[in-house]
mmCIF file of C-alpha atoms in Angstrom:
data_model
loop_
_atom_site.group_PDB
_atom_site.id
_atom_site.type_symbol
_atom_site.label_atom_id
_atom_site.label_comp_id
_atom_site.label_asym_id
_atom_site.label_seq_id
_atom_site.Cartn_x
_atom_site.Cartn_y
_atom_site.Cartn_z
ATOM 1 C CA MET P 1 0.000 0.000 0.000
ATOM 2 C CA ALA P 2 1.444 3.286 -1.078
ATOM 3 C CA SER P 3 2.084 5.828 1.621
ATOM 4 C CA PRO P 4 0.077 9.055 1.375
ATOM 5 C CA GLN P 5 1.777 11.838 -0.485
ATOM 6 C CA HIS P 6 2.158 15.233 1.146
ATOM 7 C CA ASP P 7 3.299 18.488 -0.352
ATOM 8 C CA PRO P 8 6.727 19.369 1.061
ATOM 9 C CA ALA P 9 6.584 22.296 3.448
ATOM 10 C CA SER P 10 7.894 25.399 1.816
ATOM 11 C CA MET P 11 10.247 27.706 3.672
ATOM 12 C CA ASP P 12 8.091 30.605 2.585
ATOM 13 C CA LYS P 13 5.173 29.151 4.536
ATOM 14 C CA LEU P 14 7.072 28.920 7.832
ATOM 15 C CA PRO P 15 6.609 31.768 10.325
ATOM 16 C CA CYS P 16 9.419 34.303 10.359
ATOM 17 C CA ASP P 17 10.313 33.613 13.999
ATOM 18 C CA VAL P 18 10.598 29.877 13.298
ATOM 19 C CA LEU P 19 12.884 30.499 10.337
ATOM 20 C CA SER P 20 15.002 32.915 12.351
ATOM 21 C CA ASN P 21 15.387 30.388 15.160
ATOM 22 C CA ILE P 22 16.644 27.827 12.634
ATOM 23 C CA PHE P 23 18.946 30.211 10.788
ATOM 24 C CA PHE P 24 20.574 31.522 13.970
ATOM 25 C CA ARG P 25 22.178 28.094 14.379
ATOM 26 C CA LEU P 26 23.814 28.054 10.943
ATOM 27 C CA LEU P 27 27.228 29.371 9.982
ATOM 28 C CA ALA P 28 27.548 32.688 8.175
ATOM 29 C CA LYS P 29 28.832 31.035 4.976
ATOM 30 C CA GLN P 30 25.808 28.736 4.857
ATOM 31 C CA LEU P 31 23.415 31.631 5.433
ATOM 32 C CA ALA P 32 25.052 33.688 2.684
ATOM 33 C CA GLN P 33 24.349 30.881 0.246
ATOM 34 C CA MET P 34 20.747 30.492 1.457
ATOM 35 C CA ARG P 35 20.001 34.066 0.410
ATOM 36 C CA CYS P 36 19.617 32.595 -3.068
ATOM 37 C CA VAL P 37 16.865 30.129 -2.124
ATOM 38 C CA SER P 38 13.955 32.558 -2.247
ATOM 39 C CA LYS P 39 13.095 36.239 -2.034
ATOM 40 C CA SER P 40 11.732 35.799 1.486
ATOM 41 C CA CYS P 41 14.980 34.139 2.656
ATOM 42 C CA ASN P 42 17.029 36.861 1.045
ATOM 43 C CA TYR P 43 14.892 39.515 2.750
ATOM 44 C CA LEU P 44 15.167 37.877 6.181
ATOM 45 C CA LEU P 45 18.888 37.136 6.019
ATOM 46 C CA SER P 46 19.694 40.625 4.704
ATOM 47 C CA ARG P 47 17.925 42.463 7.516
ATOM 48 C CA SER P 48 20.274 44.306 9.856
ATOM 49 C CA SER P 49 18.305 43.054 12.873
ATOM 50 C CA PHE P 50 18.912 39.419 11.871
ATOM 51 C CA ILE P 51 22.607 40.070 11.145
ATOM 52 C CA GLN P 52 23.024 41.688 14.577
ATOM 53 C CA SER P 53 21.155 38.865 16.345
ATOM 54 C CA HIS P 54 23.277 36.236 14.583
ATOM 55 C CA LEU P 55 26.410 38.203 15.502
ATOM 56 C CA HIS P 56 25.318 38.446 19.150
ATOM 57 C CA ARG P 57 24.879 34.672 19.266
ATOM 58 C CA SER P 58 28.316 34.137 17.711
ATOM 59 C CA ILE P 59 30.057 36.528 20.113
ATOM 60 C CA HIS P 60 28.541 34.825 23.160
ATOM 61 C CA ASN P 61 29.364 31.323 21.971
ATOM 62 C CA ASN P 62 31.330 29.594 24.742
ATOM 63 C CA ASP P 63 33.411 27.592 22.277
ATOM 64 C CA LYS P 64 35.874 30.400 21.477
ATOM 65 C CA ILE P 65 38.422 30.152 18.666
ATOM 66 C CA LEU P 66 41.629 32.211 18.622
ATOM 67 C CA LEU P 67 43.512 33.039 15.427
ATOM 68 C CA VAL P 68 47.270 33.451 15.830
ATOM 69 C CA PHE P 69 48.878 35.503 13.049
ATOM 70 C CA TYR P 70 52.629 35.244 12.446
ATOM 71 C CA GLU P 71 54.105 38.325 10.777
ATOM 72 C CA PHE P 72 57.540 37.394 9.450
ATOM 73 C CA TYR P 73 60.192 39.921 8.488
ATOM 74 C CA ASN P 74 60.377 39.090 4.800
ATOM 75 C CA SER P 75 63.266 39.733 2.488
ATOM 76 C CA TYR P 76 64.375 38.531 -0.915
ATOM 77 C CA CYS P 77 67.129 36.529 0.801
ATOM 78 C CA ASN P 78 64.882 34.804 3.344
ATOM 79 C CA PRO P 79 61.229 34.950 2.233
ATOM 80 C CA LYS P 80 58.554 33.344 4.434
ATOM 81 C CA PRO P 81 54.808 33.292 3.866
ATOM 82 C CA PHE P 82 52.376 35.040 6.196
ATOM 83 C CA LYS P 83 50.923 32.399 8.503
ATOM 84 C CA VAL P 84 47.798 31.943 10.639
ATOM 85 C CA THR P 85 46.825 29.106 12.963
ATOM 86 C CA ALA P 86 43.456 28.490 14.660
ATOM 87 C CA HIS P 87 42.938 27.079 18.166
ATOM 88 C CA ARG P 88 39.893 26.383 20.317
ATOM 89 C CA THR P 89 40.291 27.894 23.784
ATOM 90 C CA GLN P 90 39.016 24.641 25.313
ATOM 91 C CA SER P 91 41.978 22.719 23.854
ATOM 92 C CA PRO P 92 44.490 25.232 22.386
ATOM 93 C CA ASN P 93 47.217 22.600 22.003
ATOM 94 C CA LEU P 94 45.260 21.206 19.029
ATOM 95 C CA GLU P 95 45.479 23.242 15.845
ATOM 96 C CA LEU P 96 42.393 23.455 13.623
ATOM 97 C CA THR P 97 43.647 22.619 10.155
ATOM 98 C CA ASN P 98 42.261 24.424 7.095
ATOM 99 C CA PHE P 99 39.971 26.508 9.320
ATOM 100 C CA ILE P 100 40.221 29.669 7.224
ATOM 101 C CA LYS P 101 41.782 30.524 3.900
ATOM 102 C CA LEU P 102 43.956 33.602 3.661
ATOM 103 C CA PRO P 103 43.124 36.191 0.982
ATOM 104 C CA VAL P 104 45.226 35.958 -2.163
ATOM 105 C CA ASN P 105 47.098 39.174 -1.381
ATOM 106 C CA LEU P 106 48.422 37.601 1.848
ATOM 107 C CA GLN P 107 49.758 34.398 0.312
ATOM 108 C CA SER P 108 52.877 35.799 -1.370
ATOM 109 C CA GLU P 109 56.154 35.160 0.454
ATOM 110 C CA LEU P 110 57.270 38.719 -0.228
ATOM 111 C CA THR P 111 54.141 40.432 1.083
ATOM 112 C CA ASP P 112 54.846 42.401 4.274
ATOM 113 C CA VAL P 113 51.620 42.132 6.308
ATOM 114 C CA ARG P 114 50.506 43.778 9.566
ATOM 115 C CA ILE P 115 47.263 42.971 11.433
ATOM 116 C CA ILE P 116 45.635 46.203 12.665
ATOM 117 C CA GLY P 117 42.683 44.867 14.652
ATOM 118 C CA SER P 118 39.491 42.830 14.673
ATOM 119 C CA VAL P 119 35.898 43.683 15.604
ATOM 120 C CA ASN P 120 32.692 41.618 15.181
ATOM 121 C CA GLY P 121 34.377 39.102 12.889
ATOM 122 C CA LEU P 122 35.977 41.709 10.615
ATOM 123 C CA ILE P 123 39.781 41.703 10.489
ATOM 124 C CA CYS P 124 41.617 44.824 9.354
ATOM 125 C CA TYR P 125 45.159 44.571 8.009
ATOM 126 C CA PHE P 126 47.524 46.347 5.699
ATOM 127 C CA TYR P 127 50.376 45.146 3.532
ATOM 128 C CA ASN P 128 53.368 46.527 1.679
ATOM 129 C CA ASP P 129 53.187 49.699 3.832
ATOM 130 C CA SER P 130 50.309 51.212 1.870
ATOM 131 C CA VAL P 131 47.271 48.999 1.135
ATOM 132 C CA VAL P 132 44.597 48.723 3.865
ATOM 133 C CA CYS P 133 41.962 45.957 3.742
ATOM 134 C CA ILE P 134 38.960 44.836 5.807
ATOM 135 C CA TRP P 135 38.394 41.084 5.639
ATOM 136 C CA ASN P 136 35.462 38.922 6.752
ATOM 137 C CA ALA P 137 37.076 35.504 7.170
ATOM 138 C CA SER P 138 33.685 33.806 7.653
ATOM 139 C CA LEU P 139 32.436 34.860 4.199
ATOM 140 C CA SER P 140 35.863 34.984 2.486
ATOM 141 C CA ALA P 141 34.951 38.573 1.605
ATOM 142 C CA MET P 142 37.448 41.417 1.447
ATOM 143 C CA LEU P 143 37.270 45.166 0.936
ATOM 144 C CA THR P 144 40.338 47.081 -0.243
ATOM 145 C CA LEU P 145 40.137 50.645 1.017
ATOM 146 C CA PRO P 146 40.629 53.508 -1.459
ATOM 147 C CA PRO P 147 43.880 55.487 -1.241
ATOM 148 C CA CYS P 148 43.873 58.136 1.445
ATOM 149 C CA SER P 149 44.842 61.752 0.895
ATOM 150 C CA ILE P 150 47.869 61.636 3.216
ATOM 151 C CA ARG P 151 50.604 59.259 2.200
ATOM 152 C CA PHE P 152 52.430 56.680 4.292
ATOM 153 C CA PHE P 153 55.921 57.305 5.586
ATOM 154 C CA GLY P 154 56.618 53.657 6.322
ATOM 155 C CA TYR P 155 55.488 51.390 9.149
ATOM 156 C CA PRO P 156 56.138 51.402 12.052
ATOM 157 C CA ILE P 157 58.333 54.519 12.024
ATOM 158 C CA GLY P 158 55.611 57.124 11.851
ATOM 159 C CA THR P 159 52.287 55.584 10.804
ATOM 160 C CA PHE P 160 49.838 54.237 13.405
ATOM 161 C CA LEU P 161 46.540 52.521 12.549
ATOM 162 C CA ARG P 162 43.543 51.367 14.556
ATOM 163 C CA PHE P 163 40.279 49.656 13.612
ATOM 164 C CA GLY P 164 37.021 49.925 15.556
ATOM 165 C CA PHE P 165 33.232 49.917 15.588
ATOM 166 C CA ASP P 166 30.953 52.858 16.371
ATOM 167 C CA PRO P 167 27.858 51.317 18.044
ATOM 168 C CA LYS P 168 25.850 54.540 17.699
ATOM 169 C CA THR P 169 26.034 54.695 13.895
ATOM 170 C CA LYS P 170 26.725 50.957 13.313
ATOM 171 C CA ASP P 171 29.805 51.962 11.345
ATOM 172 C CA TYR P 172 33.260 50.397 11.129
ATOM 173 C CA LYS P 173 36.143 52.847 10.969
ATOM 174 C CA VAL P 174 39.886 52.850 10.358
ATOM 175 C CA VAL P 175 41.854 55.624 12.087
ATOM 176 C CA LYS P 176 45.295 56.519 10.764
ATOM 177 C CA LEU P 177 47.830 58.768 12.470
ATOM 178 C CA ILE P 178 51.001 59.968 10.780
ATOM 179 C CA ARG P 179 53.702 61.701 12.810
ATOM 180 C CA PRO P 180 55.819 63.621 10.286
ATOM 181 C CA ASN P 181 59.095 65.272 11.222
ATOM 182 C CA ARG P 182 59.245 68.956 12.133
ATOM 183 C CA VAL P 183 55.477 69.484 11.886
ATOM 184 C CA GLU P 184 53.424 70.867 14.759
ATOM 185 C CA TRP P 185 50.369 68.642 14.300
ATOM 186 C CA MET P 186 49.975 64.955 13.444
ATOM 187 C CA GLU P 187 48.079 64.150 10.292
ATOM 188 C CA VAL P 188 44.884 62.225 11.064
ATOM 189 C CA GLU P 189 42.463 60.565 8.663
ATOM 190 C CA VAL P 190 39.413 58.392 9.336
ATOM 191 C CA TYR P 191 37.863 55.872 6.943
ATOM 192 C CA SER P 192 34.137 55.126 7.285
ATOM 193 C CA MET P 193 33.052 51.768 5.845
ATOM 194 C CA ARG P 194 29.459 52.992 5.814
ATOM 195 C CA LYS P 195 30.333 55.983 3.615
ATOM 196 C CA GLY P 196 33.225 54.361 1.757
ATOM 197 C CA THR P 197 35.432 57.454 2.084
ATOM 198 C CA TRP P 198 38.340 58.908 4.070
ATOM 199 C CA LYS P 199 37.922 62.083 6.120
ATOM 200 C CA LEU P 200 40.776 64.374 7.109
ATOM 201 C CA ILE P 201 40.748 65.664 10.711
ATOM 202 C CA ALA P 202 42.873 68.789 11.084
ATOM 203 C CA LYS P 203 44.826 69.969 14.160
ATOM 204 C CA SER P 204 43.543 67.237 16.453
ATOM 205 C CA ILE P 205 46.679 65.932 18.178
ATOM 206 C CA PRO P 206 50.106 67.652 18.551
ATOM 207 C CA SER P 207 53.267 65.995 17.243
ATOM 208 C CA LEU P 208 54.987 66.183 20.631
ATOM 209 C CA VAL P 209 52.873 63.162 21.577
ATOM 210 C CA ASN P 210 55.005 60.162 20.668
ATOM 211 C CA ILE P 211 53.035 56.976 19.993
ATOM 212 C CA SER P 212 54.546 53.754 21.282
ATOM 213 C CA ILE P 213 54.866 51.073 18.599
ATOM 214 C CA HIS P 214 55.155 48.106 20.956
ATOM 215 C CA ASN P 215 51.531 47.700 22.030
ATOM 216 C CA THR P 216 49.674 46.126 19.135
ATOM 217 C CA GLU P 217 50.057 42.379 19.740
ATOM 218 C CA VAL P 218 46.550 41.991 21.146
ATOM 219 C CA CYS P 219 43.725 42.942 18.819
ATOM 220 C CA VAL P 220 40.957 43.673 21.338
ATOM 221 C CA ASP P 221 40.648 47.432 20.858
ATOM 222 C CA GLY P 222 37.798 49.310 19.180
ATOM 223 C CA ARG P 223 34.797 47.323 20.379
ATOM 224 C CA ASP P 224 33.168 49.969 22.554
ATOM 225 C CA GLY P 225 33.357 52.984 20.240
ATOM 226 C CA HIS P 226 36.901 54.006 21.164
ATOM 227 C CA VAL P 227 40.402 53.132 19.937
ATOM 228 C CA HIS P 228 43.575 53.750 21.922
ATOM 229 C CA TRP P 229 47.309 54.290 21.627
ATOM 230 C CA ILE P 230 49.902 54.161 24.409
ATOM 231 C CA CYS P 231 52.067 57.261 24.145
ATOM 232 C CA TYR P 232 54.470 59.540 25.971
ATOM 233 C CA LEU P 233 55.260 63.248 25.805
ATOM 234 C CA ASP P 234 58.320 64.065 23.734
ATOM 235 C CA ASP P 235 58.684 67.784 24.544
ATOM 236 C CA TYR P 236 62.256 68.551 25.586
ATOM 237 C CA ASN P 237 61.162 71.942 26.968
ATOM 238 C CA SER P 238 58.504 70.485 29.272
ATOM 239 C CA ALA P 239 58.862 69.230 32.830
ATOM 240 C CA HIS P 240 56.448 66.436 31.849
ATOM 241 C CA LYS P 241 58.763 64.964 29.188
ATOM 242 C CA GLY P 242 58.414 61.178 29.148
ATOM 243 C CA LEU P 243 55.026 61.206 30.914
ATOM 244 C CA GLN P 244 53.037 58.144 29.796
ATOM 245 C CA LEU P 245 49.471 58.670 28.663
ATOM 246 C CA ILE P 246 46.779 56.960 26.652
ATOM 247 C CA VAL P 247 45.417 58.683 23.566
ATOM 248 C CA ALA P 248 41.746 57.748 23.116
ATOM 249 C CA PHE P 249 39.789 58.431 19.920
ATOM 250 C CA ASP P 250 35.985 58.569 20.032
ATOM 251 C CA LEU P 251 34.757 56.904 16.836
ATOM 252 C CA ASN P 252 31.390 58.654 17.016
ATOM 253 C CA LEU P 253 32.455 62.221 17.824
ATOM 254 C CA GLU P 254 35.781 61.737 15.963
ATOM 255 C CA THR P 255 37.678 63.572 18.686
ATOM 256 C CA PHE P 256 40.745 62.758 20.798
ATOM 257 C CA ARG P 257 41.187 62.822 24.551
ATOM 258 C CA PHE P 258 44.020 61.907 26.917
ATOM 259 C CA LEU P 259 43.742 59.402 29.768
ATOM 260 C CA SER P 260 46.304 59.609 32.552
ATOM 261 C CA GLY P 261 46.723 55.887 32.956
ATOM 262 C CA LYS P 262 46.133 52.546 31.279
ATOM 263 C CA LEU P 263 42.790 50.768 31.031
ATOM 264 C CA CYS P 264 44.369 47.551 32.294
ATOM 265 C CA VAL P 265 47.803 47.205 33.881
ATOM 266 C CA ILE P 266 49.733 44.003 34.545
ATOM 267 C CA SER P 267 52.697 44.493 36.886
ATOM 268 C CA ARG P 268 55.430 41.976 37.679
ATOM 269 C CA GLY P 269 57.373 41.364 40.879
ATOM 270 C CA HIS P 270 58.807 38.522 42.931
ATOM 271 C CA GLY P 271 56.316 36.468 44.904
ATOM 272 C CA PRO P 272 56.471 35.493 48.584
ATOM 273 C CA ARG P 273 58.997 32.703 47.949
ATOM 274 C CA GLY P 274 61.357 34.994 46.051
ATOM 275 C CA GLU P 275 62.189 32.633 43.203
ATOM 276 C CA ASP P 276 58.870 32.873 41.327
ATOM 277 C CA TYR P 277 57.305 35.892 39.665
ATOM 278 C CA GLU P 278 54.014 37.380 40.804
ATOM 279 C CA TYR P 279 51.724 39.272 38.421
ATOM 280 C CA GLU P 280 49.010 41.722 39.453
ATOM 281 C CA VAL P 281 46.174 42.771 37.159
ATOM 282 C CA TRP P 282 44.608 46.207 37.733
ATOM 283 C CA VAL P 283 41.547 47.358 35.765
ATOM 284 C CA MET P 284 40.035 50.822 35.329
ATOM 285 C CA GLU P 285 36.417 49.955 36.145
ATOM 286 C CA GLU P 286 34.915 53.276 35.038
ATOM 287 C CA TYR P 287 36.257 54.445 31.699
ATOM 288 C CA GLY P 288 38.424 57.557 32.052
ATOM 289 C CA VAL P 289 38.084 57.794 35.875
ATOM 290 C CA VAL P 290 41.496 57.434 37.536
ATOM 291 C CA GLU P 291 39.958 56.779 40.970
ATOM 292 C CA SER P 292 38.225 53.629 39.671
ATOM 293 C CA TRP P 293 41.361 51.424 39.577
ATOM 294 C CA VAL P 294 40.692 48.001 41.165
ATOM 295 C CA LYS P 295 43.055 45.052 41.597
ATOM 296 C CA HIS P 296 41.278 42.089 40.013
ATOM 297 C CA HIS P 297 43.746 39.197 39.989
ATOM 298 C CA VAL P 298 47.085 38.078 41.372
ATOM 299 C CA PHE P 299 48.936 35.312 39.510
ATOM 300 C CA SER P 300 51.705 33.831 41.641
ATOM 301 C CA HIS P 301 52.258 30.341 40.262
ATOM 302 C CA PHE P 302 54.472 31.119 37.250
ATOM 303 C CA THR P 303 58.139 30.245 36.952
ATOM 304 C CA GLY P 304 60.296 32.012 34.412
ATOM 305 C CA SER P 305 59.309 35.089 32.456
ATOM 306 C CA ILE P 306 55.969 35.777 30.798
ATOM 307 C CA ASP P 307 54.814 38.490 28.405
ATOM 308 C CA PRO P 308 51.115 39.252 28.962
ATOM 309 C CA TYR P 309 48.759 39.655 26.010
ATOM 310 C CA GLY P 310 45.546 40.375 27.890
ATOM 311 C CA PHE P 311 42.215 38.650 28.489
ATOM 312 C CA THR P 312 39.898 36.817 26.119
ATOM 313 C CA SER P 313 36.204 37.709 26.022
ATOM 314 C CA ASN P 314 35.430 34.788 28.362
ATOM 315 C CA GLY P 315 37.913 36.064 30.973
ATOM 316 C CA GLU P 316 40.943 33.824 30.409
ATOM 317 C CA PHE P 317 44.410 35.342 30.785
ATOM 318 C CA LEU P 318 46.444 35.026 27.560
ATOM 319 C CA PHE P 319 50.227 35.289 27.746
ATOM 320 C CA GLU P 320 53.497 34.172 26.177
ATOM 321 C CA ALA P 321 55.805 32.171 28.438
ATOM 322 C CA ASN P 322 59.572 32.054 27.957
ATOM 323 C CA GLU P 323 61.537 29.297 29.659
ATOM 324 C CA ILE P 324 65.320 29.751 29.480
ATOM 325 C CA THR P 325 67.621 26.736 29.837
ATOM 326 C CA GLU P 326 71.385 26.376 29.624
ATOM 327 C CA ASP P 327 73.193 23.200 28.551
ATOM 328 C CA TYR P 328 76.554 21.862 29.725
ATOM 329 C CA ASP P 329 78.381 23.896 27.080
ATOM 330 C CA GLY P 330 76.809 27.139 28.259
ATOM 331 C CA ASP P 331 74.541 27.518 25.254
ATOM 332 C CA ILE P 332 71.265 29.288 26.018
ATOM 333 C CA ASP P 333 67.985 27.913 24.680
ATOM 334 C CA VAL P 334 64.677 29.819 24.908
ATOM 335 C CA ASP P 335 61.447 27.859 24.686
ATOM 336 C CA ALA P 336 58.467 30.152 23.989
ATOM 337 C CA TYR P 337 54.795 29.186 23.954
ATOM 338 C CA LEU P 338 51.368 30.813 24.224
ATOM 339 C CA ALA P 339 49.131 29.821 27.117
ATOM 340 C CA LEU P 340 45.728 30.508 28.653
ATOM 341 C CA CYS P 341 45.126 30.700 32.394
ATOM 342 C CA ASN P 342 41.743 30.685 34.083
ATOM 343 C CA PRO P 343 42.057 33.185 36.961
ATOM 344 C CA ILE P 344 39.340 31.418 38.978
ATOM 345 C CA ASP P 345 40.682 27.857 39.178
ATOM 346 C CA ALA P 346 44.250 28.541 37.883
ATOM 347 C CA GLU P 347 43.805 25.985 35.080
ATOM 348 C CA LEU P 348 46.654 26.347 32.574
ATOM 349 C CA LYS P 349 46.292 25.437 28.871
ATOM 350 C CA THR P 350 49.181 25.764 26.413
ATOM 351 C CA PHE P 351 49.243 26.219 22.642
ATOM 352 C CA GLY P 352 52.489 24.369 22.172
ATOM 353 C CA HIS P 353 55.929 25.580 21.112
ATOM 354 C CA LEU P 354 56.173 28.900 19.244
ATOM 355 C CA ASP P 355 58.528 28.800 16.294
ATOM 356 C CA TYR P 356 58.237 32.299 14.881
ATOM 357 C CA TYR P 357 61.757 33.684 14.737
ATOM 358 C CA PRO P 358 62.474 35.970 12.998
ATOM 359 C CA CYS P 359 59.153 37.830 13.129
ATOM 360 C CA ASN P 360 57.093 40.172 15.284
ATOM 361 C CA ARG P 361 55.320 38.784 18.304
ATOM 362 C CA PRO P 362 52.283 36.867 17.043
ATOM 363 C CA LYS P 363 49.048 38.835 16.830
ATOM 364 C CA VAL P 364 46.072 37.141 18.473
ATOM 365 C CA VAL P 365 42.514 37.664 17.192
ATOM 366 C CA GLU P 366 39.305 36.134 18.519
ATOM 367 C CA TYR P 367 37.403 34.557 15.625
ATOM 368 C CA VAL P 368 33.723 35.497 15.360
ATOM 369 C CA ASP P 369 31.402 33.940 12.788
ATOM 370 C CA SER P 370 29.903 37.014 11.142
ATOM 371 C CA LEU P 371 27.421 38.003 8.434
ATOM 372 C CA VAL P 372 28.635 41.620 8.411
ATOM 373 C CA TRP P 373 29.354 42.456 4.783
ATOM 374 C CA VAL P 374 32.433 44.534 4.038
ATOM 375 C CA THR P 375 30.982 47.108 1.634
ATOM 376 C CA PRO P 376 29.742 50.679 1.952
ATOM 377 C CA SER P 377 26.082 50.827 3.057
ATOM 378 C CA TRP P 378 24.691 51.636 -0.396
ATOM 379 C CA VAL P 379 26.373 48.647 -2.090
ATOM 380 C CA THR P 380 24.524 45.308 -2.133
ATOM 381 C CA PRO P 381 26.741 42.230 -2.732
ATOM 382 C CA THR P 382 25.940 40.163 -5.776
ATOM 383 C CA VAL P 383 25.282 36.441 -5.667
ATOM 384 C CA ALA P 384 28.716 35.786 -7.192
ATOM 385 C CA GLU P 385 30.357 37.850 -4.442
ATOM 386 C CA LEU P 386 28.674 35.625 -1.858
ATOM 387 C CA HIS P 387 30.711 32.696 -3.277
ATOM 388 C CA VAL P 388 27.609 30.699 -4.214
ATOM 389 C CA PRO P 389 28.183 27.867 -6.714
ATOM 390 C CA LYS P 390 26.748 28.472 -10.179
ATOM 391 C CA SER P 391 24.234 25.639 -9.793
ATOM 392 C CA GLU P 392 22.749 27.450 -6.805
ATOM 393 C CA ARG P 393 22.836 30.829 -8.520
ATOM 394 C CA ASP P 394 20.537 29.416 -11.212
ATOM 395 C CA ILE P 395 17.763 29.273 -8.605
ATOM 396 C CA MET P 396 17.655 33.029 -8.815
ATOM 397 C CA GLY P 397 16.476 32.761 -12.407
#
């Protein structure tokens, strides 16, 4: 006896809240392809409210993944390709193979690449000292920014870049500072991804403020509408020469301000036993208020030297450990590795041995599965740009 035939349920007939609840659980790449299934799917998946809800779910996923970028000093004599590895924070010693594919412009051995920052799944980088890009690794989508009006003087001598998100206007911005010689004011320019243009900001920060170049290993800046640089005063005629400050840039107002202190400080000293190091973590609880400093953690169970990176979004302490050993011949060997420490139960998880010499310290980015498209607001990506196979594009008719 033949079973009764039923018409297959169409997606278009399902309630919007049911569809949304299903789609929230899918990866961004899968959702980008499903925009081609029907007009109703395309409408739902293109709505900013859905994109933000999907992003919120991705950000608060407990199974965090960290991307470790290795920026080698390349030369024609010793070329090395730009490298990235992926690790789950639950088991960072295991590398996720083929997790993401680097853009074509990062795969050349002679491309000099620097990671600027990462927000909401978008990774900003620049290469060959001039080209700035915003890359969504989830969608394999990349935006190359137009040339700016002020030219580069070489990195990291006098050019300083930051990438952040303005929650008030829902805009992603790149801020570039250039500190030219013998000029009273720094040159500042801001790129708005929403508008697709650069904007010059005149006389905003004096050149006597010297930006430190050794504070960009951790890409956690720019999430709350501000980007920051550690700096010091370089005025030989001032009694405050050498004073350390933080330069903060408001992405909404597009103005600078100075903070007399760091947002988070990690200090090092010898512990009670004398042979081990003790690390204290102080946090500025209320942004910009010096009196709001609070000591949050004390780590006293480390041997050897560590270089702190900061904290992940789920509160784990990320650092680089360096263990120095000496053999019978007097030769010194340094074993370096990344590690995560849970400040509550002191659980320690290591990434394994770091083999990155000669290069900068690795840059660490938290991967976020994201539907945020990297185009100005008036540009709608085509089906081909969504990397949908031709057989699926034909559904569009």
